């Protein structure tokens, strides 16, 4: 595990960060579904989605955490209007820190930058997606977000409109 250090930096992602972010998403899915043998997002689809996100900074933003020149975490954000929140919101789609960098403050620093980005864009709230209760690291995730002032309210349901890779 990395030690807490001041060399941690957070920067906006660029096209060259796509492989790291996509690998992070795969790891999140492995952790959340508690599966090690899941299909990967096909390269052409992943690259197309990544390019769309980078080329549409009004709707998407991605952050990269680095320590001593090594990428150790990422946060993927989406922005849209919300009637029930009465204004624009930031959706924290994914927050990921490499296993060897957990507990170093990287997740907290990423979350601080997420909040700063949301405030600068005039968002009235941040919503985040979390895996089902009882999945691996559930307790740690809940404690982390509660310490940071995030409240658990309501439940989310979704209906797949086409076959997905993961379920």
Short mmCIF file of N, CA and C in Angstrom, two decimals:
data_model
loop_
_atom_site.label_atom_id
_atom_site.label_comp_id
_atom_site.label_asym_id
_atom_site.label_seq_id
_atom_site.Cartn_x
_atom_site.Cartn_y
_atom_site.Cartn_z
N UNK A 1 0.84 -1.18 0.00
CA UNK A 1 0.00 0.00 0.00
C UNK A 1 0.88 1.24 0.00
N UNK A 2 0.48 2.24 -0.76
CA UNK A 2 1.19 3.51 -0.78
C UNK A 2 0.97 4.25 0.53
N UNK A 3 1.93 5.04 0.92
CA UNK A 3 1.78 5.88 2.11
C UNK A 3 1.07 7.16 1.72
N UNK A 4 0.44 7.79 2.71
CA UNK A 4 -0.13 9.12 2.45
C UNK A 4 1.02 10.02 2.05
N UNK A 5 0.83 10.76 0.99
CA UNK A 5 1.90 11.67 0.60
C UNK A 5 1.33 12.90 -0.07
N UNK A 6 2.15 13.91 -0.08
CA UNK A 6 1.73 15.18 -0.65
C UNK A 6 1.94 15.23 -2.16
N UNK A 7 2.55 14.17 -2.72
CA UNK A 7 2.80 14.19 -4.16
C UNK A 7 1.55 13.82 -4.96
N UNK A 8 0.46 13.50 -4.27
CA UNK A 8 -0.77 13.15 -4.97
C UNK A 8 -1.29 14.38 -5.71
N UNK A 9 -1.58 14.19 -6.98
CA UNK A 9 -2.15 15.29 -7.76
C UNK A 9 -3.40 14.79 -8.48
N UNK A 10 -4.30 15.71 -8.73
CA UNK A 10 -5.55 15.42 -9.43
C UNK A 10 -5.57 16.30 -10.67
N UNK A 11 -5.87 15.70 -11.81
CA UNK A 11 -5.91 16.45 -13.06
C UNK A 11 -7.07 15.96 -13.92
N UNK A 12 -7.50 16.80 -14.87
CA UNK A 12 -8.52 16.33 -15.82
C UNK A 12 -7.94 15.22 -16.70
N UNK A 13 -8.77 14.28 -17.04
CA UNK A 13 -8.35 13.20 -17.93
C UNK A 13 -8.23 13.71 -19.35
N UNK A 14 -7.48 12.99 -20.15
CA UNK A 14 -7.37 13.29 -21.58
C UNK A 14 -7.52 11.97 -22.35
N UNK A 15 -7.48 12.05 -23.67
CA UNK A 15 -7.68 10.86 -24.51
C UNK A 15 -6.74 9.73 -24.11
N UNK A 16 -5.51 10.06 -23.73
CA UNK A 16 -4.51 9.04 -23.41
C UNK A 16 -4.82 8.27 -22.13
N UNK A 17 -5.77 8.73 -21.34
CA UNK A 17 -6.12 8.06 -20.08
C UNK A 17 -7.21 7.00 -20.24
N UNK A 18 -7.70 6.83 -21.46
CA UNK A 18 -8.81 5.92 -21.70
C UNK A 18 -8.58 4.51 -21.19
N UNK A 19 -7.42 3.93 -21.47
CA UNK A 19 -7.16 2.55 -21.04
C UNK A 19 -7.22 2.43 -19.52
N UNK A 20 -6.64 3.41 -18.81
CA UNK A 20 -6.65 3.36 -17.35
C UNK A 20 -8.08 3.44 -16.81
N UNK A 21 -8.87 4.36 -17.35
CA UNK A 21 -10.25 4.53 -16.86
C UNK A 21 -11.09 3.30 -17.18
N UNK A 22 -10.95 2.77 -18.38
CA UNK A 22 -11.72 1.57 -18.76
C UNK A 22 -11.31 0.38 -17.89
N UNK A 23 -10.01 0.22 -17.62
CA UNK A 23 -9.57 -0.85 -16.72
C UNK A 23 -10.14 -0.65 -15.32
N UNK A 24 -10.22 0.60 -14.88
CA UNK A 24 -10.80 0.89 -13.56
C UNK A 24 -12.27 0.49 -13.52
N UNK A 25 -13.00 0.79 -14.59
CA UNK A 25 -14.42 0.41 -14.65
C UNK A 25 -14.55 -1.11 -14.59
N UNK A 26 -13.70 -1.81 -15.33
CA UNK A 26 -13.73 -3.28 -15.26
C UNK A 26 -13.49 -3.77 -13.84
N UNK A 27 -12.55 -3.15 -13.14
CA UNK A 27 -12.26 -3.57 -11.77
C UNK A 27 -13.45 -3.29 -10.85
N UNK A 28 -14.10 -2.13 -11.04
CA UNK A 28 -15.30 -1.82 -10.25
C UNK A 28 -16.36 -2.89 -10.46
N UNK A 29 -16.57 -3.28 -11.71
CA UNK A 29 -17.59 -4.30 -12.01
C UNK A 29 -17.20 -5.63 -11.37
N UNK A 30 -15.92 -6.00 -11.45
CA UNK A 30 -15.47 -7.25 -10.82
C UNK A 30 -15.74 -7.23 -9.32
N UNK A 31 -15.43 -6.10 -8.67
CA UNK A 31 -15.64 -5.98 -7.23
C UNK A 31 -17.13 -6.03 -6.90
N UNK A 32 -17.92 -5.25 -7.63
CA UNK A 32 -19.34 -5.12 -7.32
C UNK A 32 -20.12 -6.40 -7.60
N UNK A 33 -19.77 -7.10 -8.65
CA UNK A 33 -20.47 -8.33 -8.97
C UNK A 33 -19.79 -9.54 -8.34
N UNK A 34 -18.66 -9.29 -7.67
CA UNK A 34 -17.91 -10.36 -7.02
C UNK A 34 -17.58 -11.46 -8.01
N UNK A 35 -17.15 -11.05 -9.19
CA UNK A 35 -16.80 -12.00 -10.24
C UNK A 35 -15.42 -11.65 -10.78
N UNK A 36 -14.64 -12.67 -11.05
CA UNK A 36 -13.32 -12.41 -11.63
C UNK A 36 -13.31 -12.67 -13.13
N UNK A 37 -14.28 -13.42 -13.61
CA UNK A 37 -14.28 -13.78 -15.02
C UNK A 37 -15.46 -13.13 -15.73
N UNK A 38 -15.34 -11.83 -15.97
CA UNK A 38 -16.42 -11.12 -16.66
C UNK A 38 -15.93 -10.71 -18.03
N UNK A 39 -16.83 -10.56 -18.98
CA UNK A 39 -16.40 -10.10 -20.29
C UNK A 39 -15.96 -8.64 -20.22
N UNK A 40 -14.98 -8.31 -21.01
CA UNK A 40 -14.52 -6.93 -21.08
C UNK A 40 -15.35 -6.16 -22.08
N UNK A 41 -15.43 -4.86 -21.88
CA UNK A 41 -16.10 -4.01 -22.86
C UNK A 41 -15.30 -4.12 -24.16
N UNK A 42 -15.95 -4.42 -25.28
CA UNK A 42 -15.21 -4.49 -26.55
C UNK A 42 -14.45 -3.19 -26.81
N UNK A 43 -13.23 -3.32 -27.31
CA UNK A 43 -12.37 -2.15 -27.51
C UNK A 43 -13.02 -1.06 -28.34
N UNK A 44 -13.69 -1.43 -29.43
CA UNK A 44 -14.28 -0.40 -30.29
C UNK A 44 -15.38 0.37 -29.55
N UNK A 45 -16.19 -0.33 -28.77
CA UNK A 45 -17.24 0.34 -28.00
C UNK A 45 -16.64 1.20 -26.90
N UNK A 46 -15.69 0.66 -26.16
CA UNK A 46 -15.05 1.42 -25.08
C UNK A 46 -14.39 2.68 -25.62
N UNK A 47 -13.67 2.55 -26.72
CA UNK A 47 -12.98 3.71 -27.29
C UNK A 47 -13.97 4.75 -27.81
N UNK A 48 -15.07 4.29 -28.38
CA UNK A 48 -16.10 5.22 -28.87
C UNK A 48 -16.75 5.97 -27.71
N UNK A 49 -17.10 5.26 -26.65
CA UNK A 49 -17.69 5.91 -25.48
C UNK A 49 -16.71 6.89 -24.84
N UNK A 50 -15.46 6.47 -24.71
CA UNK A 50 -14.44 7.34 -24.10
C UNK A 50 -14.26 8.61 -24.93
N UNK A 51 -14.14 8.46 -26.24
CA UNK A 51 -13.97 9.63 -27.12
C UNK A 51 -15.16 10.58 -26.96
N UNK A 52 -16.37 10.03 -26.92
CA UNK A 52 -17.57 10.85 -26.76
C UNK A 52 -17.51 11.64 -25.45
N UNK A 53 -17.06 10.99 -24.39
CA UNK A 53 -16.99 11.68 -23.09
C UNK A 53 -15.96 12.81 -23.12
N UNK A 54 -14.80 12.54 -23.67
CA UNK A 54 -13.73 13.55 -23.72
C UNK A 54 -14.13 14.71 -24.63
N UNK A 55 -14.84 14.42 -25.72
CA UNK A 55 -15.21 15.45 -26.68
C UNK A 55 -16.46 16.23 -26.26
N UNK A 56 -17.10 15.86 -25.17
CA UNK A 56 -18.30 16.55 -24.71
C UNK A 56 -18.15 16.98 -23.25
N UNK A 57 -17.23 17.94 -23.01
CA UNK A 57 -16.94 18.34 -21.62
C UNK A 57 -18.11 19.05 -20.93
N UNK A 58 -19.09 19.50 -21.69
CA UNK A 58 -20.28 20.10 -21.06
C UNK A 58 -21.08 19.03 -20.31
N UNK A 59 -21.10 17.83 -20.86
CA UNK A 59 -21.90 16.75 -20.29
C UNK A 59 -21.12 15.77 -19.43
N UNK A 60 -19.80 15.68 -19.65
CA UNK A 60 -18.98 14.69 -18.95
C UNK A 60 -17.67 15.31 -18.50
N UNK A 61 -17.12 14.74 -17.45
CA UNK A 61 -15.80 15.15 -16.98
C UNK A 61 -15.19 13.95 -16.27
N UNK A 62 -13.91 13.79 -16.43
CA UNK A 62 -13.22 12.69 -15.77
C UNK A 62 -11.95 13.23 -15.14
N UNK A 63 -11.65 12.76 -13.94
CA UNK A 63 -10.47 13.18 -13.21
C UNK A 63 -9.54 11.99 -13.03
N UNK A 64 -8.25 12.27 -12.98
CA UNK A 64 -7.23 11.25 -12.75
C UNK A 64 -6.42 11.66 -11.52
N UNK A 65 -6.25 10.71 -10.59
CA UNK A 65 -5.37 10.92 -9.44
C UNK A 65 -4.04 10.24 -9.74
N UNK A 66 -2.95 10.97 -9.50
CA UNK A 66 -1.61 10.42 -9.73
C UNK A 66 -0.76 10.60 -8.48
N UNK A 67 0.07 9.61 -8.22
CA UNK A 67 1.02 9.67 -7.12
C UNK A 67 2.37 9.22 -7.64
N UNK A 68 3.35 10.08 -7.51
CA UNK A 68 4.71 9.79 -7.97
C UNK A 68 4.72 9.33 -9.42
N UNK A 69 3.92 10.00 -10.25
CA UNK A 69 3.88 9.72 -11.68
C UNK A 69 3.04 8.52 -12.08
N UNK A 70 2.40 7.86 -11.13
CA UNK A 70 1.59 6.68 -11.41
C UNK A 70 0.11 7.01 -11.21
N UNK A 71 -0.71 6.60 -12.17
CA UNK A 71 -2.16 6.78 -12.04
C UNK A 71 -2.68 5.84 -10.96
N UNK A 72 -3.38 6.40 -9.97
CA UNK A 72 -3.87 5.59 -8.86
C UNK A 72 -5.38 5.66 -8.67
N UNK A 73 -6.07 6.55 -9.39
CA UNK A 73 -7.51 6.65 -9.22
C UNK A 73 -8.17 7.49 -10.28
N UNK A 74 -9.48 7.40 -10.33
CA UNK A 74 -10.25 8.17 -11.31
C UNK A 74 -11.66 8.43 -10.78
N UNK A 75 -12.25 9.49 -11.27
CA UNK A 75 -13.65 9.81 -11.01
C UNK A 75 -14.28 10.17 -12.35
N UNK A 76 -15.43 9.57 -12.64
CA UNK A 76 -16.14 9.81 -13.89
C UNK A 76 -17.45 10.51 -13.55
N UNK A 77 -17.68 11.68 -14.17
CA UNK A 77 -18.82 12.52 -13.85
C UNK A 77 -19.70 12.76 -15.07
N UNK A 78 -20.99 12.88 -14.82
CA UNK A 78 -21.93 13.32 -15.84
C UNK A 78 -22.73 14.49 -15.28
N UNK A 79 -23.18 15.39 -16.15
CA UNK A 79 -23.91 16.58 -15.71
C UNK A 79 -25.21 16.68 -16.48
N UNK A 80 -26.30 16.96 -15.77
CA UNK A 80 -27.58 17.17 -16.44
C UNK A 80 -28.54 17.93 -15.52
N UNK A 81 -29.62 18.42 -16.12
CA UNK A 81 -30.66 19.13 -15.37
C UNK A 81 -31.54 18.11 -14.65
N UNK A 82 -32.04 18.51 -13.49
CA UNK A 82 -32.90 17.62 -12.70
C UNK A 82 -34.08 18.42 -12.17
N UNK A 83 -35.28 18.01 -12.56
CA UNK A 83 -36.47 18.68 -12.06
C UNK A 83 -36.64 18.47 -10.56
N UNK A 84 -36.40 17.25 -10.08
CA UNK A 84 -36.63 17.02 -8.65
C UNK A 84 -35.59 17.71 -7.77
N UNK A 85 -34.43 18.05 -8.32
CA UNK A 85 -33.43 18.82 -7.56
C UNK A 85 -33.51 20.32 -7.87
N UNK A 86 -34.37 20.68 -8.81
CA UNK A 86 -34.59 22.08 -9.20
C UNK A 86 -33.34 22.75 -9.74
N UNK A 87 -32.61 22.03 -10.56
CA UNK A 87 -31.43 22.61 -11.18
C UNK A 87 -30.47 21.55 -11.67
N UNK A 88 -29.30 22.00 -12.08
CA UNK A 88 -28.31 21.06 -12.61
C UNK A 88 -27.69 20.20 -11.50
N UNK A 89 -27.42 18.95 -11.83
CA UNK A 89 -26.75 18.07 -10.87
C UNK A 89 -25.53 17.42 -11.51
N UNK A 90 -24.66 16.98 -10.64
CA UNK A 90 -23.49 16.20 -11.03
C UNK A 90 -23.78 14.76 -10.64
N UNK A 91 -23.63 13.86 -11.57
CA UNK A 91 -23.78 12.44 -11.28
C UNK A 91 -22.37 11.84 -11.21
N UNK A 92 -22.00 11.39 -10.03
CA UNK A 92 -20.72 10.71 -9.86
C UNK A 92 -20.94 9.26 -10.28
N UNK A 93 -20.57 8.97 -11.54
CA UNK A 93 -20.83 7.65 -12.10
C UNK A 93 -19.89 6.61 -11.52
N UNK A 94 -18.64 6.97 -11.36
CA UNK A 94 -17.64 6.04 -10.85
C UNK A 94 -16.57 6.79 -10.08
N UNK A 95 -16.18 6.26 -8.94
CA UNK A 95 -15.02 6.75 -8.19
C UNK A 95 -14.20 5.51 -7.87
N UNK A 96 -12.96 5.51 -8.31
CA UNK A 96 -12.12 4.32 -8.19
C UNK A 96 -10.73 4.71 -7.73
N UNK A 97 -10.21 3.91 -6.79
CA UNK A 97 -8.82 4.04 -6.35
C UNK A 97 -8.21 2.65 -6.37
N UNK A 98 -7.03 2.52 -6.98
CA UNK A 98 -6.32 1.24 -7.01
C UNK A 98 -6.23 0.66 -5.60
N UNK A 99 -6.24 -0.65 -5.49
CA UNK A 99 -6.21 -1.30 -4.18
C UNK A 99 -4.98 -0.90 -3.37
N UNK A 100 -3.83 -0.71 -4.01
CA UNK A 100 -2.63 -0.34 -3.25
C UNK A 100 -2.61 1.12 -2.84
N UNK A 101 -3.56 1.91 -3.32
CA UNK A 101 -3.62 3.33 -2.95
C UNK A 101 -4.80 3.65 -2.03
N UNK A 102 -5.61 2.64 -1.71
CA UNK A 102 -6.73 2.87 -0.80
C UNK A 102 -6.20 3.15 0.59
N UNK A 103 -6.83 4.10 1.27
CA UNK A 103 -6.40 4.48 2.61
C UNK A 103 -5.31 5.54 2.62
N UNK A 104 -4.96 6.05 1.44
CA UNK A 104 -3.90 7.07 1.36
C UNK A 104 -4.46 8.48 1.24
N UNK A 105 -5.77 8.60 1.13
CA UNK A 105 -6.38 9.91 0.94
C UNK A 105 -6.70 10.21 -0.51
N UNK A 106 -6.37 9.29 -1.42
CA UNK A 106 -6.61 9.53 -2.85
C UNK A 106 -8.11 9.66 -3.14
N UNK A 107 -8.93 8.79 -2.55
CA UNK A 107 -10.37 8.86 -2.77
C UNK A 107 -10.96 10.16 -2.24
N UNK A 108 -10.50 10.57 -1.06
CA UNK A 108 -10.98 11.83 -0.47
C UNK A 108 -10.60 13.02 -1.34
N UNK A 109 -9.38 13.01 -1.85
CA UNK A 109 -8.94 14.12 -2.71
C UNK A 109 -9.72 14.14 -4.03
N UNK A 110 -9.97 12.97 -4.60
CA UNK A 110 -10.79 12.92 -5.81
C UNK A 110 -12.18 13.46 -5.53
N UNK A 111 -12.77 13.05 -4.42
CA UNK A 111 -14.12 13.51 -4.09
C UNK A 111 -14.15 15.02 -3.86
N UNK A 112 -13.12 15.57 -3.25
CA UNK A 112 -13.04 17.03 -3.09
C UNK A 112 -13.04 17.73 -4.44
N UNK A 113 -12.29 17.18 -5.40
CA UNK A 113 -12.27 17.78 -6.74
C UNK A 113 -13.60 17.62 -7.46
N UNK A 114 -14.26 16.50 -7.25
CA UNK A 114 -15.60 16.31 -7.81
C UNK A 114 -16.52 17.40 -7.29
N UNK A 115 -16.50 17.63 -5.99
CA UNK A 115 -17.36 18.65 -5.38
C UNK A 115 -17.02 20.04 -5.89
N UNK A 116 -15.74 20.33 -6.04
CA UNK A 116 -15.32 21.64 -6.57
C UNK A 116 -15.82 21.81 -8.01
N UNK A 117 -15.67 20.79 -8.83
CA UNK A 117 -16.13 20.84 -10.22
C UNK A 117 -17.64 21.06 -10.27
N UNK A 118 -18.38 20.34 -9.43
CA UNK A 118 -19.84 20.49 -9.40
C UNK A 118 -20.23 21.90 -8.99
N UNK A 119 -19.57 22.44 -7.98
CA UNK A 119 -19.86 23.81 -7.54
C UNK A 119 -19.54 24.82 -8.63
N UNK A 120 -18.40 24.66 -9.29
CA UNK A 120 -18.02 25.60 -10.36
C UNK A 120 -19.01 25.57 -11.51
N UNK A 121 -19.66 24.45 -11.73
CA UNK A 121 -20.65 24.33 -12.80
C UNK A 121 -22.05 24.72 -12.34
N UNK A 122 -22.19 25.15 -11.10
CA UNK A 122 -23.48 25.60 -10.59
C UNK A 122 -24.43 24.48 -10.22
N UNK A 123 -23.91 23.29 -9.99
CA UNK A 123 -24.78 22.16 -9.62
C UNK A 123 -25.37 22.38 -8.23
N UNK A 124 -26.60 21.90 -8.07
CA UNK A 124 -27.28 22.03 -6.78
C UNK A 124 -27.12 20.77 -5.94
N UNK A 125 -26.66 19.68 -6.54
CA UNK A 125 -26.48 18.43 -5.81
C UNK A 125 -25.53 17.51 -6.57
N UNK A 126 -25.02 16.54 -5.85
CA UNK A 126 -24.24 15.45 -6.44
C UNK A 126 -24.96 14.16 -6.10
N UNK A 127 -25.25 13.38 -7.13
CA UNK A 127 -25.80 12.05 -6.92
C UNK A 127 -24.71 11.06 -7.28
N UNK A 128 -24.69 9.93 -6.58
CA UNK A 128 -23.69 8.94 -6.94
C UNK A 128 -24.32 7.57 -7.06
N UNK A 129 -23.73 6.80 -7.94
CA UNK A 129 -24.17 5.43 -8.15
C UNK A 129 -23.35 4.52 -7.25
N UNK A 130 -24.03 3.61 -6.58
CA UNK A 130 -23.33 2.64 -5.73
C UNK A 130 -23.84 1.25 -6.04
N UNK A 131 -22.99 0.26 -5.83
CA UNK A 131 -23.42 -1.12 -6.05
C UNK A 131 -24.49 -1.54 -5.05
N UNK A 132 -25.06 -2.69 -5.30
CA UNK A 132 -26.08 -3.24 -4.40
C UNK A 132 -25.52 -3.41 -2.99
N UNK A 133 -26.38 -3.22 -1.97
CA UNK A 133 -25.95 -3.50 -0.60
C UNK A 133 -25.48 -4.95 -0.47
N UNK A 134 -24.46 -5.15 0.34
CA UNK A 134 -23.94 -6.49 0.57
C UNK A 134 -22.85 -6.92 -0.38
N UNK A 135 -22.56 -6.11 -1.39
CA UNK A 135 -21.47 -6.45 -2.30
C UNK A 135 -20.14 -6.18 -1.60
N UNK A 136 -19.05 -6.74 -2.11
CA UNK A 136 -17.75 -6.51 -1.47
C UNK A 136 -17.46 -5.02 -1.31
N UNK A 137 -16.85 -4.67 -0.20
CA UNK A 137 -16.46 -3.31 0.17
C UNK A 137 -17.66 -2.40 0.45
N UNK A 138 -18.85 -2.96 0.61
CA UNK A 138 -20.06 -2.16 0.85
C UNK A 138 -19.92 -1.33 2.13
N UNK A 139 -19.49 -1.94 3.20
CA UNK A 139 -19.36 -1.23 4.48
C UNK A 139 -18.37 -0.08 4.35
N UNK A 140 -17.22 -0.34 3.74
CA UNK A 140 -16.20 0.70 3.58
C UNK A 140 -16.71 1.86 2.73
N UNK A 141 -17.42 1.53 1.63
CA UNK A 141 -17.98 2.57 0.76
C UNK A 141 -18.95 3.44 1.52
N UNK A 142 -19.89 2.81 2.24
CA UNK A 142 -20.90 3.57 2.97
C UNK A 142 -20.27 4.46 4.03
N UNK A 143 -19.32 3.94 4.77
CA UNK A 143 -18.65 4.75 5.80
C UNK A 143 -17.91 5.93 5.18
N UNK A 144 -17.23 5.69 4.07
CA UNK A 144 -16.49 6.76 3.38
C UNK A 144 -17.43 7.89 2.98
N UNK A 145 -18.52 7.56 2.29
CA UNK A 145 -19.43 8.60 1.82
C UNK A 145 -20.17 9.28 2.97
N UNK A 146 -20.53 8.54 4.00
CA UNK A 146 -21.18 9.17 5.16
C UNK A 146 -20.25 10.16 5.83
N UNK A 147 -18.97 9.81 5.97
CA UNK A 147 -17.99 10.74 6.55
C UNK A 147 -17.88 12.02 5.73
N UNK A 148 -18.11 11.91 4.44
CA UNK A 148 -18.00 13.05 3.54
C UNK A 148 -19.31 13.81 3.39
N UNK A 149 -20.34 13.42 4.15
CA UNK A 149 -21.59 14.17 4.15
C UNK A 149 -22.65 13.69 3.16
N UNK A 150 -22.45 12.54 2.56
CA UNK A 150 -23.41 12.01 1.60
C UNK A 150 -24.46 11.20 2.33
N UNK A 151 -25.72 11.48 2.02
CA UNK A 151 -26.84 10.81 2.68
C UNK A 151 -27.40 9.72 1.77
N UNK A 152 -27.80 8.63 2.38
CA UNK A 152 -28.45 7.56 1.65
C UNK A 152 -29.94 7.83 1.65
N UNK A 153 -30.50 8.11 0.47
CA UNK A 153 -31.92 8.43 0.35
C UNK A 153 -32.49 7.68 -0.84
N UNK A 154 -33.52 6.93 -0.58
CA UNK A 154 -34.22 6.25 -1.65
C UNK A 154 -33.41 5.10 -2.24
N UNK A 155 -33.99 4.50 -3.25
CA UNK A 155 -33.35 3.42 -3.97
C UNK A 155 -33.43 3.71 -5.45
N UNK A 156 -32.59 3.10 -6.18
CA UNK A 156 -32.59 3.26 -7.62
C UNK A 156 -32.96 1.93 -8.26
N UNK A 157 -33.76 1.99 -9.26
CA UNK A 157 -34.10 0.81 -10.05
C UNK A 157 -33.72 1.10 -11.49
N UNK A 158 -33.39 0.05 -12.19
CA UNK A 158 -33.15 0.23 -13.61
C UNK A 158 -33.67 -0.99 -14.37
N UNK A 159 -34.00 -0.77 -15.61
CA UNK A 159 -34.46 -1.84 -16.47
C UNK A 159 -33.57 -1.84 -17.71
N UNK A 160 -32.81 -2.89 -17.91
CA UNK A 160 -31.97 -2.94 -19.11
C UNK A 160 -32.86 -2.98 -20.36
N UNK A 161 -32.54 -2.15 -21.31
CA UNK A 161 -33.30 -2.11 -22.56
C UNK A 161 -32.66 -2.98 -23.63
N UNK A 162 -31.48 -3.46 -23.35
CA UNK A 162 -30.81 -4.41 -24.24
C UNK A 162 -29.87 -5.24 -23.38
N UNK A 163 -29.39 -6.31 -23.92
CA UNK A 163 -28.48 -7.18 -23.19
C UNK A 163 -27.23 -6.40 -22.81
N UNK A 164 -26.81 -6.54 -21.56
CA UNK A 164 -25.59 -5.89 -21.12
C UNK A 164 -24.49 -6.92 -20.96
N UNK A 165 -23.27 -6.45 -20.84
CA UNK A 165 -22.14 -7.34 -20.69
C UNK A 165 -22.11 -8.02 -19.33
N UNK A 166 -22.63 -7.35 -18.31
CA UNK A 166 -22.35 -7.78 -16.95
C UNK A 166 -23.44 -8.59 -16.28
N UNK A 167 -24.66 -8.55 -16.76
CA UNK A 167 -25.73 -9.30 -16.08
C UNK A 167 -26.51 -10.11 -17.07
#
